[in-house]
mmCIF file of C-alpha atoms and ligand atoms in Angstrom:
data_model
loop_
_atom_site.group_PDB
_atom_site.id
_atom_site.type_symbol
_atom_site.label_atom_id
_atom_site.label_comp_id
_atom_site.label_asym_id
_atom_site.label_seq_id
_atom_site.Cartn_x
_atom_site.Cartn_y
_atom_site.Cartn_z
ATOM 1 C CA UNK A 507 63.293 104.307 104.891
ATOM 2 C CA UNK A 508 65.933 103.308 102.468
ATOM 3 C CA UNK A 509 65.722 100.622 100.173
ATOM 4 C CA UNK A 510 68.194 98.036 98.868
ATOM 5 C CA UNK A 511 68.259 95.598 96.180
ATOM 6 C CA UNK A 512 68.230 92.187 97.289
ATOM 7 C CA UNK A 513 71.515 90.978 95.634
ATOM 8 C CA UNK A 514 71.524 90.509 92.291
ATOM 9 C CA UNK A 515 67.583 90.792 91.669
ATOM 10 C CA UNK A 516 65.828 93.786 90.868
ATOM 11 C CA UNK A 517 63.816 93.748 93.436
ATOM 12 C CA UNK A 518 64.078 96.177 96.308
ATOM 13 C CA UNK A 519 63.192 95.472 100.217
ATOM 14 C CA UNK A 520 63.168 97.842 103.166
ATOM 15 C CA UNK A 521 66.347 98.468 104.799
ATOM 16 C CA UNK A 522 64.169 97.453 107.951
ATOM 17 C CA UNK A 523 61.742 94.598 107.693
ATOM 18 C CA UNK A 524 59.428 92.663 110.102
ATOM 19 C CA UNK A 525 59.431 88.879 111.065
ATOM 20 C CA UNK A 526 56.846 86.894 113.040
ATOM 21 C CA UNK A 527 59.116 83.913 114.655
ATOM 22 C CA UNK A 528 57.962 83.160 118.236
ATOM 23 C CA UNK A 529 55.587 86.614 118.212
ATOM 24 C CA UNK A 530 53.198 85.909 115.409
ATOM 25 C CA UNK A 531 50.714 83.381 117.889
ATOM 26 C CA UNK A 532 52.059 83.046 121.390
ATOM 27 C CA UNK A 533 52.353 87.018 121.812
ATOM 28 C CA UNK A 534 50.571 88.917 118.854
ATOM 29 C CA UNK A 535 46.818 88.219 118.069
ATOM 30 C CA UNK A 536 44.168 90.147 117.280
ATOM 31 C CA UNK A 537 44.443 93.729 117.090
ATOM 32 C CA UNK A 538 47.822 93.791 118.043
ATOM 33 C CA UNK A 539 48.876 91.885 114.982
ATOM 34 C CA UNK A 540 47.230 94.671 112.855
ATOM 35 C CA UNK A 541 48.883 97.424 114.720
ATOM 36 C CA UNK A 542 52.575 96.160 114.503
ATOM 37 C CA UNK A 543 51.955 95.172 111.184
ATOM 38 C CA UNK A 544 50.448 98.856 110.447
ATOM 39 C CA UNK A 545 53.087 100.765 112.231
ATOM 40 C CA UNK A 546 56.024 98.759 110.420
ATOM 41 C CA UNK A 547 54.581 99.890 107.229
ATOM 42 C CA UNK A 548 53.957 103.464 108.284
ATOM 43 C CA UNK A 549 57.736 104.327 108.685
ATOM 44 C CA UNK A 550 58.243 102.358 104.831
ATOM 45 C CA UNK A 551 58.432 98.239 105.647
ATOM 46 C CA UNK A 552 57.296 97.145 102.812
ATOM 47 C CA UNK A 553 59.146 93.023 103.648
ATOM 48 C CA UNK A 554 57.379 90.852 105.806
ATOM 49 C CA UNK A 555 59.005 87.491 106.756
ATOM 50 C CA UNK A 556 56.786 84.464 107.879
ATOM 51 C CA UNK A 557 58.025 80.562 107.588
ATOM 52 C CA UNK A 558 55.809 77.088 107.616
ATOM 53 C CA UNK A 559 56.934 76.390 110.722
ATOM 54 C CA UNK A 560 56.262 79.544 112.748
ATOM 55 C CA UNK A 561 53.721 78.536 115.345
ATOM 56 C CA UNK A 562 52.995 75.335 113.573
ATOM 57 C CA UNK A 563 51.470 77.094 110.329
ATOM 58 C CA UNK A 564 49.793 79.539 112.251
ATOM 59 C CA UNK A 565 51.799 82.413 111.960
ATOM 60 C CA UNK A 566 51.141 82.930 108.228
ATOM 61 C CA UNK A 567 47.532 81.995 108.731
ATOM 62 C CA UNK A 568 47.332 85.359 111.166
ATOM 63 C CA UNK A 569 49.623 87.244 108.481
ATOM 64 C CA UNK A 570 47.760 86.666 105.974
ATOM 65 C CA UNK A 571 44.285 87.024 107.242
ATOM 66 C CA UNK A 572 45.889 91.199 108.496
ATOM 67 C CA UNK A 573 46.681 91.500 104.940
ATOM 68 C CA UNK A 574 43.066 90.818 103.953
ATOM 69 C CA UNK A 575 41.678 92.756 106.776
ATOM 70 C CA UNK A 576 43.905 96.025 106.286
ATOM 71 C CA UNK A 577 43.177 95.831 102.793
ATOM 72 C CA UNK A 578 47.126 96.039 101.531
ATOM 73 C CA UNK A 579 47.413 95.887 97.052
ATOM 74 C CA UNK A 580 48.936 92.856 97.133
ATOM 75 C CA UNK A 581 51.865 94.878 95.161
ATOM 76 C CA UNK A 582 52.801 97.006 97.467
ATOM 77 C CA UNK A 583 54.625 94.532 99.678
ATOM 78 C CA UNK A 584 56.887 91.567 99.915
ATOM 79 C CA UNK A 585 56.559 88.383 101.796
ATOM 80 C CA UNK A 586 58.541 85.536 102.472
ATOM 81 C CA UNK A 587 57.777 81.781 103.758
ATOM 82 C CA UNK A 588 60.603 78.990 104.760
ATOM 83 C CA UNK A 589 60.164 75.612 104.152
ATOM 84 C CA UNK A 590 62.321 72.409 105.595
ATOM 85 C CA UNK A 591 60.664 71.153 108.854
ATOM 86 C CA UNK A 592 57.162 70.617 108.152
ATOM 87 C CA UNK A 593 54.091 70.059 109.447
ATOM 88 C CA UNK A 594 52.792 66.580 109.251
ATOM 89 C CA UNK A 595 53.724 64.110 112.372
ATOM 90 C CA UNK A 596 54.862 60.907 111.418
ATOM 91 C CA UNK A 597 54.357 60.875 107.527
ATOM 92 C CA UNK A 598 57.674 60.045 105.833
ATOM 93 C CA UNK A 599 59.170 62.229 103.131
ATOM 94 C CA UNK A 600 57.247 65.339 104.699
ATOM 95 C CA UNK A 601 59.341 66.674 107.582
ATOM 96 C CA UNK A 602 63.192 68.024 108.083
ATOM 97 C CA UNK A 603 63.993 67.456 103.746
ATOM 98 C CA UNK A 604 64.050 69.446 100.862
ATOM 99 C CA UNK A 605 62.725 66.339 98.814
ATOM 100 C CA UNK A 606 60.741 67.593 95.481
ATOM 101 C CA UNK A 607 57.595 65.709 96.809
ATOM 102 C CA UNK A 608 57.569 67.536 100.319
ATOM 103 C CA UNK A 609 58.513 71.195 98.620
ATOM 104 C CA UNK A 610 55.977 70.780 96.188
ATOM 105 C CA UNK A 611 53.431 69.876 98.911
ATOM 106 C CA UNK A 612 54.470 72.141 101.255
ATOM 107 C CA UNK A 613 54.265 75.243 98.950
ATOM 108 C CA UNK A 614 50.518 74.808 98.557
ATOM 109 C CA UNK A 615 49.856 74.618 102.546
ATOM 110 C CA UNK A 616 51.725 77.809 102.690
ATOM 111 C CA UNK A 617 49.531 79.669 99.924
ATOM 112 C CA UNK A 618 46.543 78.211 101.384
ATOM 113 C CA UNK A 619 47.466 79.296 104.981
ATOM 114 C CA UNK A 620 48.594 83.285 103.792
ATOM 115 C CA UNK A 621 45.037 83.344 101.345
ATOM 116 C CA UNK A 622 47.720 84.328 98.520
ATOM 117 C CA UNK A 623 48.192 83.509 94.967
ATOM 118 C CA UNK A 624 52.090 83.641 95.684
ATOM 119 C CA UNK A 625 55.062 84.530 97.940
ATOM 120 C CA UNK A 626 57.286 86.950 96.509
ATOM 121 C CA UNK A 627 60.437 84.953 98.347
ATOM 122 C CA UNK A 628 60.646 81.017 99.359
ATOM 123 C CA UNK A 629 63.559 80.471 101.395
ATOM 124 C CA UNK A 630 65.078 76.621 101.970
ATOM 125 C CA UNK A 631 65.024 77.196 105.893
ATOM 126 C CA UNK A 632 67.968 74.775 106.264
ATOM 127 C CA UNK A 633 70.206 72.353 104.372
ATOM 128 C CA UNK A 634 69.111 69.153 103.772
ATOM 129 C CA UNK A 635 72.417 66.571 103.635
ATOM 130 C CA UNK A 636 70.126 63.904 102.636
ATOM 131 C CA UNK A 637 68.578 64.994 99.562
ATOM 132 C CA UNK A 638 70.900 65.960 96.449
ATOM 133 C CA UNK A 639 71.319 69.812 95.966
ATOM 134 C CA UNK A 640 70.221 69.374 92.547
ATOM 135 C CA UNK A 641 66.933 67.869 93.361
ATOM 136 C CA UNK A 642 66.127 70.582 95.733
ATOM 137 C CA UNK A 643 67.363 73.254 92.996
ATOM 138 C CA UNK A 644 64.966 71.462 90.341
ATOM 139 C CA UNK A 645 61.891 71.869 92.210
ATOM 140 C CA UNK A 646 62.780 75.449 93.742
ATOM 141 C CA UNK A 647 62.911 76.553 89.680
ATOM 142 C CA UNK A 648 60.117 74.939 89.391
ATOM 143 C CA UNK A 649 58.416 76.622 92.165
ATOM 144 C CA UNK A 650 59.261 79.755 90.689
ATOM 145 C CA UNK A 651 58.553 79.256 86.833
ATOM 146 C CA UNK A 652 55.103 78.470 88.501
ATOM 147 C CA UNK A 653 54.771 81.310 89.644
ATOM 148 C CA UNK A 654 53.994 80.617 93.046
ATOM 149 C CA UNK A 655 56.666 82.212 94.535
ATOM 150 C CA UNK A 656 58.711 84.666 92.401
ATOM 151 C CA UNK A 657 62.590 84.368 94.040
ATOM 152 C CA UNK A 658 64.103 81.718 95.760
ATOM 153 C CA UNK A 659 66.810 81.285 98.436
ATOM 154 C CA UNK A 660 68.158 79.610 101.312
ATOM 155 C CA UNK A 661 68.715 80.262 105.314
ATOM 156 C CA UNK A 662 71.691 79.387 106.689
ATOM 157 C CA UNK A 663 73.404 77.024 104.194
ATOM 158 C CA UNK A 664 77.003 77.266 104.061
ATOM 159 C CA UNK A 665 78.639 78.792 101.503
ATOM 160 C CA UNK A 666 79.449 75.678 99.939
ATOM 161 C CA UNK A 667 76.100 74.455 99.424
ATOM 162 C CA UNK A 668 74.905 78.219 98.322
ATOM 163 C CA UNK A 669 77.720 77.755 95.471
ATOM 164 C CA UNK A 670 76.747 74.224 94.972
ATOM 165 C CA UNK A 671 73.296 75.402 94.275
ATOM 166 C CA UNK A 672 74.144 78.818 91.725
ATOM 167 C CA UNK A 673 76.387 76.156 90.392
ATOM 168 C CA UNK A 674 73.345 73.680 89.524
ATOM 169 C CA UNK A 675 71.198 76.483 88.349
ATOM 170 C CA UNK A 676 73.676 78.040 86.000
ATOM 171 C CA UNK A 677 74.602 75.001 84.471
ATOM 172 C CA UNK A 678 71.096 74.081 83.953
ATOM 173 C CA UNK A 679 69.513 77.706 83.369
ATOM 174 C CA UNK A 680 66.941 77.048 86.378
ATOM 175 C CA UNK A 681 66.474 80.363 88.309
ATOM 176 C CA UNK A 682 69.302 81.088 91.109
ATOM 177 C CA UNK A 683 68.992 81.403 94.298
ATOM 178 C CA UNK A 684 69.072 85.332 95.123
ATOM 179 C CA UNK A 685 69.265 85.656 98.534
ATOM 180 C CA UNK A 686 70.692 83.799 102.006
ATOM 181 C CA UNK A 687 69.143 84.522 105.466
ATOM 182 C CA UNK A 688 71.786 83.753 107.979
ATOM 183 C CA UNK A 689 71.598 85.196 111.621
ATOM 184 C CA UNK A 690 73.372 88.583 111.768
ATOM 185 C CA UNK A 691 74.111 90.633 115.004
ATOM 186 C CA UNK A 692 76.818 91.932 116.933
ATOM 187 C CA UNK A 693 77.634 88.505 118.746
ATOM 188 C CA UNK A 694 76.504 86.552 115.363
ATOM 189 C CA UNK A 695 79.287 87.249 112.800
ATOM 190 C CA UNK A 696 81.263 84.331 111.133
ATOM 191 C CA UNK A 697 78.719 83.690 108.428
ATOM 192 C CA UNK A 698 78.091 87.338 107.048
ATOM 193 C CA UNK A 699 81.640 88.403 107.613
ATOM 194 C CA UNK A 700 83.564 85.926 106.427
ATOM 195 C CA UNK A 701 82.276 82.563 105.670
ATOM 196 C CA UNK A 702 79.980 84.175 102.552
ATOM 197 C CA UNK A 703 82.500 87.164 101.793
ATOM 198 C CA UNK A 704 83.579 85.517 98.207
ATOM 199 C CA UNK A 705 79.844 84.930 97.128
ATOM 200 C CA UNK A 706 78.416 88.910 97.286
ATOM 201 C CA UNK A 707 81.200 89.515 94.111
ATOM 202 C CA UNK A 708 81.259 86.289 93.179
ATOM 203 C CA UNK A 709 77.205 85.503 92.727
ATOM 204 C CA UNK A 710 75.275 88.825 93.889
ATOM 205 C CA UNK A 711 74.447 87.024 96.969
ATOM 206 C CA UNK A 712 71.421 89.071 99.053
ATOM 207 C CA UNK A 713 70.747 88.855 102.756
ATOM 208 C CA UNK A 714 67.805 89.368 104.754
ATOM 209 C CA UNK A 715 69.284 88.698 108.465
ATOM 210 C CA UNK A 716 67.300 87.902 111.597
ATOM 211 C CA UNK A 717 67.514 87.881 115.204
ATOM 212 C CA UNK A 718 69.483 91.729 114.936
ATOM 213 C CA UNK A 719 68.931 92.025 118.399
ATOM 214 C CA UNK A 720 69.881 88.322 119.551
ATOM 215 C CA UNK A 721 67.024 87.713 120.939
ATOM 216 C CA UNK A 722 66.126 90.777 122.589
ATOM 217 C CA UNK A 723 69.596 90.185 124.655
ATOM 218 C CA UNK A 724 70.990 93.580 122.693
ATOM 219 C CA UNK A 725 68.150 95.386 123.763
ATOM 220 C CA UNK A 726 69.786 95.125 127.555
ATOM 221 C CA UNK A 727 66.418 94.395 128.939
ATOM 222 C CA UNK A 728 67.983 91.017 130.448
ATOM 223 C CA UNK A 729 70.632 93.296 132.483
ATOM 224 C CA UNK A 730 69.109 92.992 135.551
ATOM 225 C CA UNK A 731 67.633 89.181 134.974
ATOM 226 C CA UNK A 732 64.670 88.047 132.980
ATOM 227 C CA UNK A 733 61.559 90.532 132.578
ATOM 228 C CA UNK A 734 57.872 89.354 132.775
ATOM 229 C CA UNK A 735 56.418 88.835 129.365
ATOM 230 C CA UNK A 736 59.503 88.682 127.461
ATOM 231 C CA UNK A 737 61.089 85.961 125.481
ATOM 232 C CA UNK A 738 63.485 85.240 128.038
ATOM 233 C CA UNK A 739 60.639 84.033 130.018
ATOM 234 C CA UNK A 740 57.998 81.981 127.455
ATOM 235 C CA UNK A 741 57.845 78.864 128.002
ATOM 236 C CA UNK A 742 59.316 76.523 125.238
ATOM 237 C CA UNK A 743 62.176 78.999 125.400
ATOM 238 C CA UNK A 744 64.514 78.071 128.248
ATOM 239 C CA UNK A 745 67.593 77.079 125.827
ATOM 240 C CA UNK A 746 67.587 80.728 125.366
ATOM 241 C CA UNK A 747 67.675 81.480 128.417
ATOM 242 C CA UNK A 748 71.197 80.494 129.458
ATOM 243 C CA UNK A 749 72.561 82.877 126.680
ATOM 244 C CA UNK A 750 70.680 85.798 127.578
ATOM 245 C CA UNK A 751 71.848 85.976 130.972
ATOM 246 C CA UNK A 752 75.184 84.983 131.442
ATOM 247 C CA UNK A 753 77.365 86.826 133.010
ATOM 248 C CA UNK A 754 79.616 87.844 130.352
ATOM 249 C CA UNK A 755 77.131 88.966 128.052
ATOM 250 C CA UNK A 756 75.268 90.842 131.082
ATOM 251 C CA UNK A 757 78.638 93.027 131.437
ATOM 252 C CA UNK A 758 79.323 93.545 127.725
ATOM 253 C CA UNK A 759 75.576 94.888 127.863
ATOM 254 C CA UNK A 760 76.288 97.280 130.503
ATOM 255 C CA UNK A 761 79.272 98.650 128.469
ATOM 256 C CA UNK A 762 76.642 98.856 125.286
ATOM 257 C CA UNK A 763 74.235 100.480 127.117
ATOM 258 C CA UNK A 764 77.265 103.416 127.756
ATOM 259 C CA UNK A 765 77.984 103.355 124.161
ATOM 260 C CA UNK A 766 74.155 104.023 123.381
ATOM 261 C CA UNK A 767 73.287 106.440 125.756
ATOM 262 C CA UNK A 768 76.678 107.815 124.100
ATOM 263 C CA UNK A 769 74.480 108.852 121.522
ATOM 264 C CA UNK A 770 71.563 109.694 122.617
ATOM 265 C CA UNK A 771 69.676 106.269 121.234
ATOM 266 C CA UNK A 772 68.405 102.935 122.898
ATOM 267 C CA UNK A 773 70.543 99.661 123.167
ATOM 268 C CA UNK A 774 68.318 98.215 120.439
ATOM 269 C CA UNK A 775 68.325 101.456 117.942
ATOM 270 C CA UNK A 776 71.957 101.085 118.120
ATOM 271 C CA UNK A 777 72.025 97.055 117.680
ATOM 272 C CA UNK A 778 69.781 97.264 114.392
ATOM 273 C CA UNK A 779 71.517 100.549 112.823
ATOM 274 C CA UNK A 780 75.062 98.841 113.528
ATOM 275 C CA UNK A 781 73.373 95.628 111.408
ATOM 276 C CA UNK A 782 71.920 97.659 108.607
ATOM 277 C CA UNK A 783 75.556 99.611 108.408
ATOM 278 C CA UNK A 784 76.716 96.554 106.541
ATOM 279 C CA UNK A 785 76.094 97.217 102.699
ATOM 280 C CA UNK A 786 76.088 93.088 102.221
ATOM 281 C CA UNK A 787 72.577 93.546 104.154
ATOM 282 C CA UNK A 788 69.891 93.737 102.138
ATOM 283 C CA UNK A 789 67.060 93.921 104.653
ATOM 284 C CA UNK A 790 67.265 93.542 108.386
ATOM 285 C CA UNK A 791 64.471 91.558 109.660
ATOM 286 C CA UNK A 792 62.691 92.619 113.188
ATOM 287 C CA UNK A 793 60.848 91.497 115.617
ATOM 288 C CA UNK A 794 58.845 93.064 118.043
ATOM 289 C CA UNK A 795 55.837 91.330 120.964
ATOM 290 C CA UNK A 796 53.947 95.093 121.347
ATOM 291 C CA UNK A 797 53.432 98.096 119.445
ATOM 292 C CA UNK A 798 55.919 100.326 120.995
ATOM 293 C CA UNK A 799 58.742 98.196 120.068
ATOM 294 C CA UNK A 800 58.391 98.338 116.756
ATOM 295 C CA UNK A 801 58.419 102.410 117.034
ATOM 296 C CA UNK A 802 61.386 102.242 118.485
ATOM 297 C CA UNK A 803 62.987 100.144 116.370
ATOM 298 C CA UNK A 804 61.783 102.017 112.911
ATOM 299 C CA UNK A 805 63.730 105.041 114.334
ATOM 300 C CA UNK A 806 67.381 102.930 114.405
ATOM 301 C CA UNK A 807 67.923 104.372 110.924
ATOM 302 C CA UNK A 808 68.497 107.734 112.263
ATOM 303 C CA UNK A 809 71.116 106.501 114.130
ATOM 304 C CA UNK A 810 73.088 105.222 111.186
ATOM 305 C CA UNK A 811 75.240 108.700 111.009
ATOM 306 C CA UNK A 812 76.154 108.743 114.630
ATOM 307 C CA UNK A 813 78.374 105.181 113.662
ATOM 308 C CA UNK A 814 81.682 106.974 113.473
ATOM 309 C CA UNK A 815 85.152 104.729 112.935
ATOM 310 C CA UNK A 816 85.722 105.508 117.011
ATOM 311 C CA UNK A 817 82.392 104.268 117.929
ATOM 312 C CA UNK A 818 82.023 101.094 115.655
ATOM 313 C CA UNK A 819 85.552 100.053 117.290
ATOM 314 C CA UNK A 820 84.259 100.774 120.703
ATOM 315 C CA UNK A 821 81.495 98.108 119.522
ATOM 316 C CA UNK A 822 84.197 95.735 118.155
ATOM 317 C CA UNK A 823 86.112 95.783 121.390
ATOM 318 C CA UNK A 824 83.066 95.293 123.299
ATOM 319 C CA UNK A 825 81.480 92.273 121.657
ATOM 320 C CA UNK A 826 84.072 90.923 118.981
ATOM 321 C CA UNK A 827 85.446 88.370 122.206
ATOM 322 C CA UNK A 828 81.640 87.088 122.576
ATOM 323 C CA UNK A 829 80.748 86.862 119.146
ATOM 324 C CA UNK A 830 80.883 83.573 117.249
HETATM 325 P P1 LIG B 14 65.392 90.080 117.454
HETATM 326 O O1 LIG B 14 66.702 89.454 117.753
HETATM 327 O O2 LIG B 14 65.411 91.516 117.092
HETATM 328 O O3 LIG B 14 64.432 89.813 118.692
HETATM 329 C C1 LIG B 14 63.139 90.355 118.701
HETATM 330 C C2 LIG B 14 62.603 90.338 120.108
HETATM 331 O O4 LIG B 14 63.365 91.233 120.941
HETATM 332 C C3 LIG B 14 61.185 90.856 120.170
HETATM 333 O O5 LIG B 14 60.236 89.873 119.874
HETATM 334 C C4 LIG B 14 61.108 91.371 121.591
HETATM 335 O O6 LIG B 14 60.940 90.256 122.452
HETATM 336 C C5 LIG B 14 62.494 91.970 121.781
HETATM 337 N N1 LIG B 14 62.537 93.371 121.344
HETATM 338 C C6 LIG B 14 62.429 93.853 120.080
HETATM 339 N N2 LIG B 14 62.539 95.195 120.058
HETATM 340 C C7 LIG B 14 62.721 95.571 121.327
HETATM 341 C C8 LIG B 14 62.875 96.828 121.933
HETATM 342 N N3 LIG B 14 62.906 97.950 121.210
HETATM 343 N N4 LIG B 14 63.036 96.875 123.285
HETATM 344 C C9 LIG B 14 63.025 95.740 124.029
HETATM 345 N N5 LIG B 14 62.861 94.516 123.510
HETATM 346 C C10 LIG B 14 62.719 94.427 122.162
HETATM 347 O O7 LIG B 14 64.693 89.370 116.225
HETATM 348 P P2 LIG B 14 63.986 87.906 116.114
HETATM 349 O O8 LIG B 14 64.782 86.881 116.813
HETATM 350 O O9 LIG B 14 62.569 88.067 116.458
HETATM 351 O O10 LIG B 14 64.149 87.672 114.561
HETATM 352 C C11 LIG B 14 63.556 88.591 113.636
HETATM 353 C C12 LIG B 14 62.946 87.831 112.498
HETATM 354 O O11 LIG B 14 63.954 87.101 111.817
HETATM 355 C C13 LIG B 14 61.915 86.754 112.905
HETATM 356 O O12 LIG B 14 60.649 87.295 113.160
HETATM 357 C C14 LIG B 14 61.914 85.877 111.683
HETATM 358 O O13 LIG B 14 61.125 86.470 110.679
HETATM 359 C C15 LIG B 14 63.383 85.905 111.268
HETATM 360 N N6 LIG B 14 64.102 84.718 111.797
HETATM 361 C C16 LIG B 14 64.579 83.805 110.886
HETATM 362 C C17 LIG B 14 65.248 82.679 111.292
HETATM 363 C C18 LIG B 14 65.741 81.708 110.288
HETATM 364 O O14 LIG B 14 66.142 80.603 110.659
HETATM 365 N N7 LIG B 14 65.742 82.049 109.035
HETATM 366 C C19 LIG B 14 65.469 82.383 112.739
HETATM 367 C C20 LIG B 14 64.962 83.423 113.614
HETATM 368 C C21 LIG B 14 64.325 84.553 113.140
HETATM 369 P P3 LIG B 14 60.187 90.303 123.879
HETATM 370 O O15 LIG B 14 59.410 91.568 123.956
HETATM 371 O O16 LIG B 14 59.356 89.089 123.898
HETATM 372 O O17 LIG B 14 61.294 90.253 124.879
#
């Protein structure tokens, strides 16, 4: 496993991490939790991302009882939580904001939740137009000089409002955000290619991208329609649905699949390495519903070497008309 700093911090995360969004509940419990969770770390994870809202707080209840149950020094790894949408129906000033009340709030259901003292990142899971930048910046410091989570960042702000925010914190010496997590894949490219290219030189900016396989739809399990048991099919899921089988991105798959077999890997070893070829990546975040997956997936570093110019072109020319 390599490891990279996340931006300007000192900290370092796996090149590969693991996430829990839709899995962590609907399709891992149990046992099966404990084994993904296990066989991440085996081949060097050592960042684990979780949000409030995953499975309606569930998710980093199950996360954080596996920690306790495998027994993990709490220093040996890294985990994240997201805050914006909340949990509580129908109370005001507690769902969809970045208000100081609800962030304040919603920091101690988290800890309670995980079991932990502390998250070691607290991302802002999405803007918040209604509350000022610098209110939101206050209480993230805040957060942090607590000590109940140790960095702070945000997930798909625009660059604007990440610069907004350094600006806020430099001006007032509050701790700066260190890290973005935008979506990053092969069809997902306007934010980490261009939209945040000044702010890696500019502020350090990290990232810790997610859905590197879109869903699964890199994977080219959807080629020949939707499988049993896969996201494609969950229910709650049928807005994904339409873009993971149309018929243009069934055909660039087809070509992928030559490219990977090309080189001797799977569609998805090939979709994460191409992600973690980016040195603006800090971590690539997983995901995986059964054990097997995540093998496969822990392996995509190997293929990192095979990315010649001619093939990463081949990739361009394949997906750079889809991507957005
Ligand atoms: P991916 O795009 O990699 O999709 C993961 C899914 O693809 C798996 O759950 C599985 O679904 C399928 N899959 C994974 N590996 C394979 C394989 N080798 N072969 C076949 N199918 C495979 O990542 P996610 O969308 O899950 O995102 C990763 C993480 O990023 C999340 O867990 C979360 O932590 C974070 N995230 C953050 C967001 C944010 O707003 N900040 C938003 C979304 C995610 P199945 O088996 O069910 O088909």
């Amino acid at each position: 496993m390599e490891y990279r700093r996340l931006g300007p911090a000192g900290l370092k995360v796996s090149l590969l991490s693991f996430g829990s969004w839709v899995t962590f509940g609907p399709q891992l419990k149990g046992d099966l939790v404990l084994d993904c969770l296990a066989a991440a770390r085996d081949a060097g994870v050592n960042f684990f991302d979780n949000a409030e809202a995953y499975a309606g707080g569930e998710s980093e209840r199950i996360m954080g009882q596996a920690f306790a149950e495998m027994g993990w020094p709490r220093h040996s790894y890294v985990v994240s939580t997201k805050l914006f949408w909340g949990l509580e129906e129908g109370v005001v000033n507690m769902k969809n904001t970045l208000n100081r009340k609800y962030l304040m709030h919603a920091i101690d259901g988290s800890l309670e939740r995980f079991g932990l003292d502390f998250v070691d990142l607290l991302f802002c899971h999405r803007p918040d137009p209604e509350t000022p930048i610098e209110e939101t910046v206050w209480a993230m410091s805040d957060i942090v000089s607590s000590g109940k989570a140790l960095y702070w960042g945000t997930s798909e702000w625009s660059a604007d409002e990440i610069r907004a925010a350094w600006d806020v914190a430099e001006r007032h010496h509050l701790h700066k955000p260190v890290m973005e997590q935008p979506q990053y894949n092969m069809l997902a490219r306007r934010k980490v290619e261009r939209e945040y290219a000044r702010l890696y030189d500019d502020i350090g900016l990290g990232l810790t991208t997610w859905s590197p396989l879109a869903s699964g739809l890199l994977s080219g399990k959807y080629i020949d329609g939707i499988p049993e048991g896969s996201r494609g099919a969950l229910p709650g899921y049928e807005w994904l649905r339409k873009s993971l089988t149309n018929p243009e991105s069934t055909s660039a798959m087809k070509d992928l699949k030559a490219v990977a077999d090309g080189l001797d890997c799977t569609m998805s070893q090939l979709a994460l390495a191409w992600c973690a070829r980016n040195p603006r990546v800090s971590t690539v975040i997983t995901g995986a519903s059964r054990v097997e997956q995540v093998r496969e997936n822990m392996e995509a570093l190997d293929v990192l070497a095979l990315l010649s110019d001619d093939v990463v072109a081949r990739i361009d020319e394949i997906t750079k008309p889809l991507a957005h």
